Short mmCIF file of C-alpha atoms and ligand atoms in Angstrom, two decimals:
data_model
loop_
_atom_site.label_atom_id
_atom_site.label_comp_id
_atom_site.label_asym_id
_atom_site.label_seq_id
_atom_site.Cartn_x
_atom_site.Cartn_y
_atom_site.Cartn_z
CA MET A 169 -71.62 33.78 -7.48
CA ALA A 170 -69.47 34.54 -10.55
CA ALA A 171 -65.73 34.77 -9.82
CA ALA A 172 -64.10 38.22 -10.00
CA TYR A 173 -61.19 38.98 -12.32
CA PRO A 174 -59.26 42.18 -12.99
CA ALA A 175 -60.42 44.07 -16.10
CA LEU A 176 -58.54 42.86 -19.20
CA LYS A 177 -56.36 45.98 -19.34
CA ASP A 178 -55.49 45.59 -15.63
CA ARG A 179 -54.30 41.97 -15.72
CA PRO A 180 -50.70 41.70 -14.44
CA ILE A 181 -49.54 40.54 -17.90
CA SER A 182 -52.09 42.49 -19.90
CA ASN A 183 -50.52 42.09 -23.37
CA THR A 184 -50.81 38.29 -23.19
CA ILE A 185 -53.61 35.86 -23.95
CA CYS A 186 -53.63 32.07 -23.69
CA LEU A 187 -55.87 30.28 -26.17
CA PHE A 188 -56.67 26.62 -25.69
CA ASP A 189 -58.06 23.95 -27.96
CA VAL A 190 -60.75 21.99 -26.04
CA ASP A 191 -60.87 18.26 -26.83
CA GLY A 192 -57.64 16.56 -25.70
CA THR A 193 -56.15 19.89 -24.52
CA LEU A 194 -58.45 21.14 -21.73
CA THR A 195 -60.37 17.87 -21.35
CA TYR A 196 -60.15 14.18 -22.12
CA PRO A 197 -61.28 13.69 -25.75
CA ARG A 198 -65.07 14.19 -25.58
CA GLY A 199 -64.75 14.30 -21.77
CA GLU A 200 -65.28 16.91 -19.09
CA ALA A 201 -62.80 19.37 -17.58
CA THR A 202 -61.51 18.20 -14.19
CA PRO A 203 -61.80 20.36 -11.02
CA GLU A 204 -57.99 20.77 -11.13
CA MET A 205 -58.11 22.14 -14.67
CA LEU A 206 -60.96 24.53 -13.80
CA SER A 207 -59.07 25.83 -10.82
CA LEU A 208 -55.87 26.30 -12.87
CA LEU A 209 -57.80 28.29 -15.50
CA HIS A 210 -59.24 30.42 -12.72
CA ALA A 211 -55.74 31.16 -11.38
CA LEU A 212 -54.35 31.83 -14.85
CA ARG A 213 -57.17 34.27 -15.59
CA GLN A 214 -56.03 36.41 -12.68
CA LYS A 215 -52.76 37.01 -14.57
CA VAL A 216 -53.54 37.00 -18.30
CA ALA A 217 -56.55 36.86 -20.63
CA ILE A 218 -57.75 33.35 -21.47
CA GLY A 219 -59.85 31.88 -24.24
CA PHE A 220 -60.77 28.61 -25.86
CA VAL A 221 -60.88 27.91 -29.58
CA GLY A 222 -62.77 24.74 -30.42
CA GLY A 223 -63.93 23.18 -33.67
CA SER A 224 -67.18 22.05 -32.07
CA ASP A 225 -70.21 24.16 -31.33
CA LEU A 226 -70.90 26.00 -28.08
CA ILE A 227 -73.31 23.30 -26.85
CA LYS A 228 -70.45 20.80 -26.75
CA GLN A 229 -68.13 23.22 -24.90
CA GLN A 230 -70.90 23.92 -22.40
CA GLU A 231 -71.18 20.18 -21.75
CA GLN A 232 -67.42 19.70 -21.48
CA ILE A 233 -66.41 22.78 -19.47
CA GLY A 234 -69.47 24.75 -18.37
CA ALA A 235 -71.43 21.81 -16.91
CA PRO A 236 -68.64 20.47 -14.65
CA ALA A 237 -68.07 24.04 -13.39
CA ARG A 238 -71.86 24.48 -12.93
CA ALA A 239 -71.58 27.72 -14.88
CA ASN A 240 -72.21 29.16 -18.30
CA VAL A 241 -69.01 28.41 -20.23
CA THR A 242 -68.96 31.97 -21.59
CA THR A 243 -68.36 33.23 -18.02
CA LEU A 244 -65.32 30.99 -17.52
CA PHE A 245 -63.13 32.55 -20.24
CA ASP A 246 -62.54 36.10 -21.44
CA PHE A 247 -62.90 34.94 -25.04
CA CYS A 248 -64.92 31.94 -26.21
CA PHE A 249 -64.37 30.85 -29.78
CA SER A 250 -66.66 28.01 -30.85
CA GLU A 251 -66.57 26.62 -34.38
CA ASN A 252 -63.08 28.12 -34.75
CA GLY A 253 -64.37 31.57 -33.78
CA LEU A 254 -67.40 31.67 -36.09
CA THR A 255 -69.40 31.83 -32.88
CA ALA A 256 -67.56 34.17 -30.54
CA PHE A 257 -68.00 35.81 -27.13
CA LYS A 258 -66.00 38.41 -25.24
CA LEU A 259 -66.68 38.60 -21.50
CA GLY A 260 -69.95 36.72 -22.04
CA GLU A 261 -71.22 39.01 -24.81
CA PRO A 262 -71.56 37.76 -28.41
CA LEU A 263 -69.24 39.24 -31.05
CA ALA A 264 -70.30 39.93 -34.63
CA THR A 265 -69.21 37.25 -37.07
CA HIS A 266 -69.97 35.52 -40.38
CA SER A 267 -71.93 32.45 -41.35
CA PHE A 268 -71.16 29.52 -43.61
CA ILE A 269 -74.46 29.73 -45.46
CA SER A 270 -74.23 33.44 -46.26
CA TRP A 271 -70.67 32.91 -47.52
CA LEU A 272 -71.53 29.91 -49.72
CA GLY A 273 -75.09 30.79 -50.79
CA GLU A 274 -78.11 28.51 -50.89
CA PRO A 275 -77.74 27.11 -54.46
CA LYS A 276 -74.14 25.92 -53.96
CA TYR A 277 -74.93 24.62 -50.50
CA LYS A 278 -77.89 22.65 -51.82
CA GLU A 279 -75.73 21.05 -54.51
CA LEU A 280 -73.09 20.11 -51.94
CA VAL A 281 -75.45 18.74 -49.31
CA ASN A 282 -77.46 16.77 -51.89
CA PHE A 283 -74.26 15.12 -53.10
CA ILE A 284 -73.17 14.34 -49.52
CA LEU A 285 -76.49 12.76 -48.60
CA HIS A 286 -76.51 10.63 -51.76
CA TYR A 287 -72.92 9.55 -51.08
CA ILE A 288 -73.78 8.52 -47.51
CA ALA A 289 -76.92 6.70 -48.68
CA ASP A 290 -74.73 4.60 -50.97
CA LEU A 291 -72.09 3.86 -48.31
CA ASP A 292 -72.01 0.28 -47.13
CA ILE A 293 -70.86 0.57 -43.51
CA PRO A 294 -71.88 -1.70 -40.60
CA ILE A 295 -74.38 0.66 -38.97
CA LYS A 296 -75.97 4.03 -39.60
CA ARG A 297 -77.74 6.26 -37.10
CA GLY A 298 -79.15 9.78 -37.55
CA THR A 299 -78.00 13.37 -38.26
CA PHE A 300 -75.58 12.81 -41.09
CA VAL A 301 -75.11 16.52 -41.73
CA GLU A 302 -75.09 18.96 -38.84
CA PHE A 303 -75.62 22.52 -39.98
CA ARG A 304 -73.65 24.98 -37.83
CA ASN A 305 -73.05 28.71 -37.99
CA GLY A 306 -69.55 28.55 -39.43
CA MET A 307 -69.39 25.10 -40.99
CA ILE A 308 -71.18 21.87 -41.67
CA ASN A 309 -70.19 18.67 -39.91
CA VAL A 310 -70.61 15.48 -41.92
CA SER A 311 -70.79 12.04 -40.33
CA PRO A 312 -71.16 8.78 -42.30
CA ILE A 313 -72.50 6.93 -39.23
CA GLY A 314 -74.52 9.94 -38.02
CA ARG A 315 -74.08 12.17 -34.98
CA ASN A 316 -76.70 10.25 -32.99
CA ALA A 317 -74.30 7.30 -32.58
CA SER A 318 -73.79 6.23 -28.95
CA ALA A 319 -70.37 6.40 -27.25
CA LYS A 320 -69.78 2.69 -27.93
CA GLU A 321 -70.89 3.02 -31.56
CA ARG A 322 -68.51 6.00 -31.96
CA ASP A 323 -65.56 3.99 -30.67
CA GLU A 324 -66.38 1.08 -32.98
CA TYR A 325 -66.88 3.37 -35.95
CA GLN A 326 -63.53 5.08 -35.37
CA VAL A 327 -61.71 1.73 -35.56
CA TYR A 328 -63.66 0.77 -38.68
CA ASP A 329 -63.02 4.14 -40.30
CA LEU A 330 -59.28 3.95 -39.67
CA GLU A 331 -59.14 0.53 -41.29
CA HIS A 332 -61.42 1.26 -44.26
CA LYS A 333 -60.55 4.97 -44.66
CA ILE A 334 -64.22 5.88 -45.11
CA ARG A 335 -63.80 9.56 -44.22
CA GLU A 336 -60.48 9.92 -46.02
CA LYS A 337 -61.98 8.59 -49.28
CA PHE A 338 -65.17 10.66 -48.81
CA VAL A 339 -63.14 13.86 -48.35
CA GLY A 340 -61.02 12.96 -51.40
CA VAL A 341 -64.16 12.71 -53.55
CA LEU A 342 -65.51 16.03 -52.24
CA ARG A 343 -62.20 17.81 -52.86
CA GLU A 344 -62.24 16.53 -56.43
CA LYS A 345 -65.87 17.31 -57.20
CA PHE A 346 -66.23 20.60 -55.30
CA GLY A 347 -62.71 21.99 -55.62
CA HIS A 348 -64.11 25.20 -57.12
CA LEU A 349 -66.00 26.07 -53.91
CA GLY A 350 -62.88 26.96 -51.90
CA LEU A 351 -63.73 24.69 -48.98
CA THR A 352 -61.50 22.93 -46.46
CA TYR A 353 -62.31 19.45 -45.15
CA SER A 354 -60.95 18.68 -41.71
CA ILE A 355 -61.04 15.30 -39.94
CA GLY A 356 -60.72 16.45 -36.30
CA GLY A 357 -62.74 13.92 -34.31
CA GLN A 358 -63.90 10.29 -34.25
CA ILE A 359 -66.92 9.95 -36.50
CA SER A 360 -67.13 13.03 -38.69
CA PHE A 361 -65.35 15.75 -40.62
CA ASP A 362 -65.88 19.51 -40.73
CA VAL A 363 -66.39 21.50 -43.92
CA PHE A 364 -65.74 25.26 -43.92
CA PRO A 365 -64.41 28.01 -46.20
CA THR A 366 -60.63 27.81 -46.62
CA GLY A 367 -59.02 30.06 -44.02
CA TRP A 368 -61.88 29.57 -41.54
CA ASP A 369 -59.76 27.17 -39.53
CA LYS A 370 -58.75 28.04 -35.94
CA ARG A 371 -56.80 31.06 -37.21
CA TYR A 372 -60.18 32.66 -37.86
CA CYS A 373 -60.48 33.55 -34.16
CA LEU A 374 -57.37 35.77 -34.35
CA GLN A 375 -59.44 38.30 -36.33
CA HIS A 376 -61.51 38.91 -33.21
CA LEU A 377 -58.37 39.69 -31.22
CA GLU A 378 -57.15 42.04 -33.95
CA LYS A 379 -60.50 43.87 -33.82
CA GLU A 380 -60.31 43.99 -30.02
CA ALA A 381 -57.02 45.91 -30.26
CA LYS A 382 -58.73 48.61 -32.35
CA GLU A 383 -61.76 49.02 -30.04
CA PRO A 384 -61.76 52.12 -27.80
CA GLY A 385 -60.14 50.91 -24.57
CA GLY A 386 -59.40 47.56 -26.23
CA VAL A 387 -56.31 45.53 -25.43
CA GLU A 388 -53.64 44.68 -27.99
CA TYR A 389 -52.44 41.13 -27.44
CA THR A 390 -48.84 41.14 -28.58
CA THR A 391 -48.25 37.68 -27.09
CA ILE A 392 -50.73 34.99 -28.03
CA HIS A 393 -50.02 31.52 -26.65
CA PHE A 394 -51.88 28.66 -28.27
CA PHE A 395 -52.07 25.17 -26.74
CA GLY A 396 -53.30 22.23 -28.80
CA ASP A 397 -52.99 18.46 -29.08
CA LYS A 398 -53.52 18.09 -32.86
CA THR A 399 -50.70 20.35 -34.01
CA GLU A 400 -49.14 18.06 -36.61
CA VAL A 401 -49.77 18.68 -40.33
CA GLY A 402 -53.35 17.61 -41.07
CA GLY A 403 -54.44 18.10 -37.44
CA ASN A 404 -57.06 20.78 -36.83
CA ASP A 405 -54.73 22.75 -34.51
CA HIS A 406 -51.90 22.88 -37.03
CA GLU A 407 -52.66 26.19 -38.75
CA ILE A 408 -53.04 28.32 -35.63
CA TYR A 409 -50.18 26.49 -33.89
CA SER A 410 -47.78 27.32 -36.73
CA ASP A 411 -49.14 30.82 -37.43
CA PRO A 412 -46.51 33.55 -36.93
CA ARG A 413 -48.97 35.53 -34.79
CA THR A 414 -49.01 32.83 -32.09
CA ILE A 415 -46.55 31.03 -29.86
CA GLY A 416 -47.58 27.41 -30.36
CA HIS A 417 -47.43 24.79 -27.60
CA ALA A 418 -48.01 21.15 -28.55
CA VAL A 419 -49.50 19.13 -25.69
CA LYS A 420 -49.95 15.40 -25.25
CA ASP A 421 -53.14 15.64 -23.18
CA PHE A 422 -54.85 17.93 -20.66
CA GLU A 423 -52.42 16.95 -17.90
CA ASP A 424 -49.53 18.07 -20.09
CA THR A 425 -51.40 21.35 -20.73
CA MET A 426 -51.63 21.89 -16.99
CA SER A 427 -47.97 21.24 -16.41
CA GLN A 428 -46.87 23.51 -19.30
CA VAL A 429 -49.15 26.34 -18.11
CA LYS A 430 -47.95 26.04 -14.52
CA LYS A 431 -44.33 26.21 -15.65
CA LEU A 432 -44.85 29.13 -18.06
CA PHE A 433 -46.80 31.30 -15.63
CA ASP A 434 -45.30 30.18 -12.35
CA LEU A 435 -48.62 28.86 -10.97
O1 LIG B 15 -63.22 18.95 -31.70
C1 LIG B 15 -62.92 18.02 -32.67
C2 LIG B 15 -64.18 17.56 -33.42
O2 LIG B 15 -65.10 17.01 -32.47
C3 LIG B 15 -66.25 16.45 -33.03
O3 LIG B 15 -65.89 15.38 -33.88
P1 LIG B 15 -66.50 13.90 -33.77
O4 LIG B 15 -67.94 14.01 -33.44
O5 LIG B 15 -66.21 13.31 -35.11
O6 LIG B 15 -65.72 13.18 -32.67
C4 LIG B 15 -67.03 17.44 -33.87
O7 LIG B 15 -67.68 18.36 -33.03
C5 LIG B 15 -66.12 18.17 -34.85
O8 LIG B 15 -66.80 19.25 -35.42
C6 LIG B 15 -64.87 18.69 -34.16
O9 LIG B 15 -63.99 19.25 -35.11
#
């Protein structure tokens, strides 16, 4: 049976929302949320609104948070922001949003993806697998080794990439050649990088909260806490962490998130 929570406007601290990055903040990197984390989120949700804002798509957040809770991840948070909020849910219902392809247009996208695929074809790296470009609603994700790499192959690739700067050089070339497209390239994980319109970083999700405030009966969140582990310059949590609309909390790992949340909200 789904857990019961007070309506958003009736939460004890109703002007406050806690937003969490996923990988490394709510879970081990690429891992699953622990029972302790799930139970803390449940307790926190009795007091304030909660949401996640992840760079990955909803499928990944379902695996990392929904599956261990044996629930649909969209029922575990008041707001779910996948792909930085380009796929968004409020209380389990989808919110209207934009798409990468309608923003960029087919001709420019084709030019970009053709270049990327040629570049990867010419890359001499130890192994290649499949799915080199993953097409998502709000971004594309580009992986030189391919997203079908196994866990072991991922770990090995990450070490290789750090040493040979494969992704860093790739992104440098794309910035140079496609500078006119207004895209941001973000290396957030182990084997890939994300490409999305500039400004569609994690701050994008704040637009949904601003709209929520204007809805009839909607809640205005005057205090927005954000917790993330990649808050340094260049990390994919940096922009929302340092945005004046949020109170940023840098965490070392999910255990640190738990201890900061407990302290802040007396849980
Ligand atoms: O959440 C961080 C990143 O996680 C994945 O990266 P990788 O597969 O390289 O480890 C991707 O889902 C990426 O989009 C995301 O930003």
